[in-house]
mmCIF file of C-alpha atoms in Angstrom:
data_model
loop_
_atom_site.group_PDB
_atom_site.id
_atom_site.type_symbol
_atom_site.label_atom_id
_atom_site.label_comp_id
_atom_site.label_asym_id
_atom_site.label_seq_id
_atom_site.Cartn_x
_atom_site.Cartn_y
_atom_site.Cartn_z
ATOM 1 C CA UNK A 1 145.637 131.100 161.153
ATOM 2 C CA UNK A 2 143.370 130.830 157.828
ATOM 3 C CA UNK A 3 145.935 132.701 155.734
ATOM 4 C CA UNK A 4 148.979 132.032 157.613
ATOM 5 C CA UNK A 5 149.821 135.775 158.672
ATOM 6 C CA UNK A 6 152.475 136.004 161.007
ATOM 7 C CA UNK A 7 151.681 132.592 161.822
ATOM 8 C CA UNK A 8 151.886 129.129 160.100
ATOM 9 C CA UNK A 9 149.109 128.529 158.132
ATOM 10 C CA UNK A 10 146.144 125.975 160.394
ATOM 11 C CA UNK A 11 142.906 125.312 159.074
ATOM 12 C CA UNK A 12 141.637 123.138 162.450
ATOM 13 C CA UNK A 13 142.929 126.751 164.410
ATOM 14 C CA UNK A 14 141.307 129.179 162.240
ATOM 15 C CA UNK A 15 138.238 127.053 162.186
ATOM 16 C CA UNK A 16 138.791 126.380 166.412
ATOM 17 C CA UNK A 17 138.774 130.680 166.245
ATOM 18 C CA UNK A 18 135.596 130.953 164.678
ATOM 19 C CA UNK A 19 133.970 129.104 167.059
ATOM 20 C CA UNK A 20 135.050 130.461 170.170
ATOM 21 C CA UNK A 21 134.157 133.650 168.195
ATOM 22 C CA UNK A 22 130.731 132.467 166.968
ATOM 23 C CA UNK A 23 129.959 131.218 169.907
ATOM 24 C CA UNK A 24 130.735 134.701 171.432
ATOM 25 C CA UNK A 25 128.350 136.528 169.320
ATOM 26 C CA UNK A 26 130.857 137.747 166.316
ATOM 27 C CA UNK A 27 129.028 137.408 163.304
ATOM 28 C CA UNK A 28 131.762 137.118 161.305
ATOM 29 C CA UNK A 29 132.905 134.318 162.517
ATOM 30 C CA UNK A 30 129.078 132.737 162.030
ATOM 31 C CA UNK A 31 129.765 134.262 158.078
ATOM 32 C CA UNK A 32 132.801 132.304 158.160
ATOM 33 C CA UNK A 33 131.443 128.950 159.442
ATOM 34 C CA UNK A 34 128.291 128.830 157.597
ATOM 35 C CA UNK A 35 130.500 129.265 154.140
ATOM 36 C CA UNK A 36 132.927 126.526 154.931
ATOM 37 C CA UNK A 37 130.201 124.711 156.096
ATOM 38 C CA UNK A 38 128.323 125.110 152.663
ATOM 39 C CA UNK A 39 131.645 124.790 151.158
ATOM 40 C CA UNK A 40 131.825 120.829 152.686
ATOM 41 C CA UNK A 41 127.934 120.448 150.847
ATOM 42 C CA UNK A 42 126.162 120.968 154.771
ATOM 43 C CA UNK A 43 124.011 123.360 153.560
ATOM 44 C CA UNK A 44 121.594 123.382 156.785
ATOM 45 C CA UNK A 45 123.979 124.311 159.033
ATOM 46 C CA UNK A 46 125.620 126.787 156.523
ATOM 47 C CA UNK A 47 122.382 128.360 156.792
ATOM 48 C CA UNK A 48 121.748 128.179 159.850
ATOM 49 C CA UNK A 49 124.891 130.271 160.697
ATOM 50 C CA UNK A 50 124.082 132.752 158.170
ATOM 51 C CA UNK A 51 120.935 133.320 159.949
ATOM 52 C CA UNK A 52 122.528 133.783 162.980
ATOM 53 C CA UNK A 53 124.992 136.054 161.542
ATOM 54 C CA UNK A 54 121.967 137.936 159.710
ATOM 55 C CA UNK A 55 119.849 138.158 163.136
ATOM 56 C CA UNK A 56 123.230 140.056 164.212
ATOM 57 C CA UNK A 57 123.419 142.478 161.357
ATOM 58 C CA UNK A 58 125.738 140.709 159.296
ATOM 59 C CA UNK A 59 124.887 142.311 155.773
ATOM 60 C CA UNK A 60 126.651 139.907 153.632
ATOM 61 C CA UNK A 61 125.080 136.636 155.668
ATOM 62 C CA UNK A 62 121.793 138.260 154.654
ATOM 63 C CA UNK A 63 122.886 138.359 150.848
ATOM 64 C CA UNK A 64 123.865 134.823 150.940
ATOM 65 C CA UNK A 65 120.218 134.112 152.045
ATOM 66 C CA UNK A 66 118.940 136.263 149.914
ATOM 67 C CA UNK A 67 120.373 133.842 147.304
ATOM 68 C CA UNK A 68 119.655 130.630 149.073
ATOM 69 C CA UNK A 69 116.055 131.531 149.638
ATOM 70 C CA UNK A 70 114.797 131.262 145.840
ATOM 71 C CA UNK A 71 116.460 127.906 145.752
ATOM 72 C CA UNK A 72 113.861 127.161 148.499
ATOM 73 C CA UNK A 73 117.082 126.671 150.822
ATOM 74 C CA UNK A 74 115.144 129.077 153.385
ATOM 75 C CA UNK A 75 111.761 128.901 154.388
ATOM 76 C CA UNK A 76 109.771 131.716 153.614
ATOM 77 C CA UNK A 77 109.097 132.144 157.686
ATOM 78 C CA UNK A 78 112.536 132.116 158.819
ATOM 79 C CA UNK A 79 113.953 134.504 155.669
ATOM 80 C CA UNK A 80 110.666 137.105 156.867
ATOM 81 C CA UNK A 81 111.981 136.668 160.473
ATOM 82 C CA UNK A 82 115.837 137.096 159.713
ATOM 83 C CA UNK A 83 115.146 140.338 157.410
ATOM 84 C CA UNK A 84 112.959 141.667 160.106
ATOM 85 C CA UNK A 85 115.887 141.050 162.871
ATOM 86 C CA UNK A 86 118.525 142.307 160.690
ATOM 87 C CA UNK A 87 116.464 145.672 159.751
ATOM 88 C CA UNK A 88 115.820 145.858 163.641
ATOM 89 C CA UNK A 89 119.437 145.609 164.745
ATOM 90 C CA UNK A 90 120.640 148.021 161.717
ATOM 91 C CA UNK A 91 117.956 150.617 163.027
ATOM 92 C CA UNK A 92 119.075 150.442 166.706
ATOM 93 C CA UNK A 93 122.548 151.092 165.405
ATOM 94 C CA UNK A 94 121.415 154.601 163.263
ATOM 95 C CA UNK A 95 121.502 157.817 165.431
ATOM 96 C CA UNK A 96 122.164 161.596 164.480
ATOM 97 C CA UNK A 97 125.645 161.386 165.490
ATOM 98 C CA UNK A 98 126.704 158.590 163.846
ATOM 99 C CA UNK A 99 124.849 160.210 160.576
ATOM 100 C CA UNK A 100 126.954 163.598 160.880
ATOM 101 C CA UNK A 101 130.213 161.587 161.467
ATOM 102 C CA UNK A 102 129.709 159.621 157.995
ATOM 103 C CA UNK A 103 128.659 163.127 156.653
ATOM 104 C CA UNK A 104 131.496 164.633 157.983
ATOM 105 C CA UNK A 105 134.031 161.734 156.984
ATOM 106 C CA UNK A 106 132.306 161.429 153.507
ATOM 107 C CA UNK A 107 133.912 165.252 152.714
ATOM 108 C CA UNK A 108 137.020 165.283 154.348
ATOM 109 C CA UNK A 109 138.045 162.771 151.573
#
């Protein structure tokens, strides 16, 4: 519904999506929220999403807090706890097999 592909265009459904999504765990949808969220000038709860999203991997939630944090947007507690959860949850996704699949992916190019 947020671009209108194969479907009208809706704003209020795309943003109704995310938060059956968010509230589901994606955290893209969190991503999502917390920029249209610092989009309307909320800036809490657009980072309060991205630390959600952050906490569940979500790589470029982190960057956006890596950019809110100097502008003392983030505490210095919660930006040490999210990049703590976000290296823990990338780690418990790394394994040998997963490694030889990128390797193996990376020269059938």
């Amino acid at each position: 519904y947020q671009n209108g592909q194969g479907v009208e265009r809706d704003e209020k459904r795309a943003i109704n999506h995310w938060e059956e999504a968010a509230i589901g765990g994606h955290p893209g949808a969190r991503f999502n929220l917390g920029f249209l969220e610092g989009r309307s000038g909320r800036v809490v709860r657009s980072t309060k999403h991205f630390i959600i999203a952050a906490n569940l991997g979500h790589d470029e939630s982190l960057e956006k807090l890596k950019k809110l944090y100097p502008l003392g947007l983030v505490s210095k507690e919660d930006f040490a706890a999210t990049l703590r959860a976000h290296k823990d949850v990338v780690d418990e996704t790394k394994s040998k097999q997963r490694e030889e699949a990128e390797a193996a992916n990376f020269y059938s190019r």
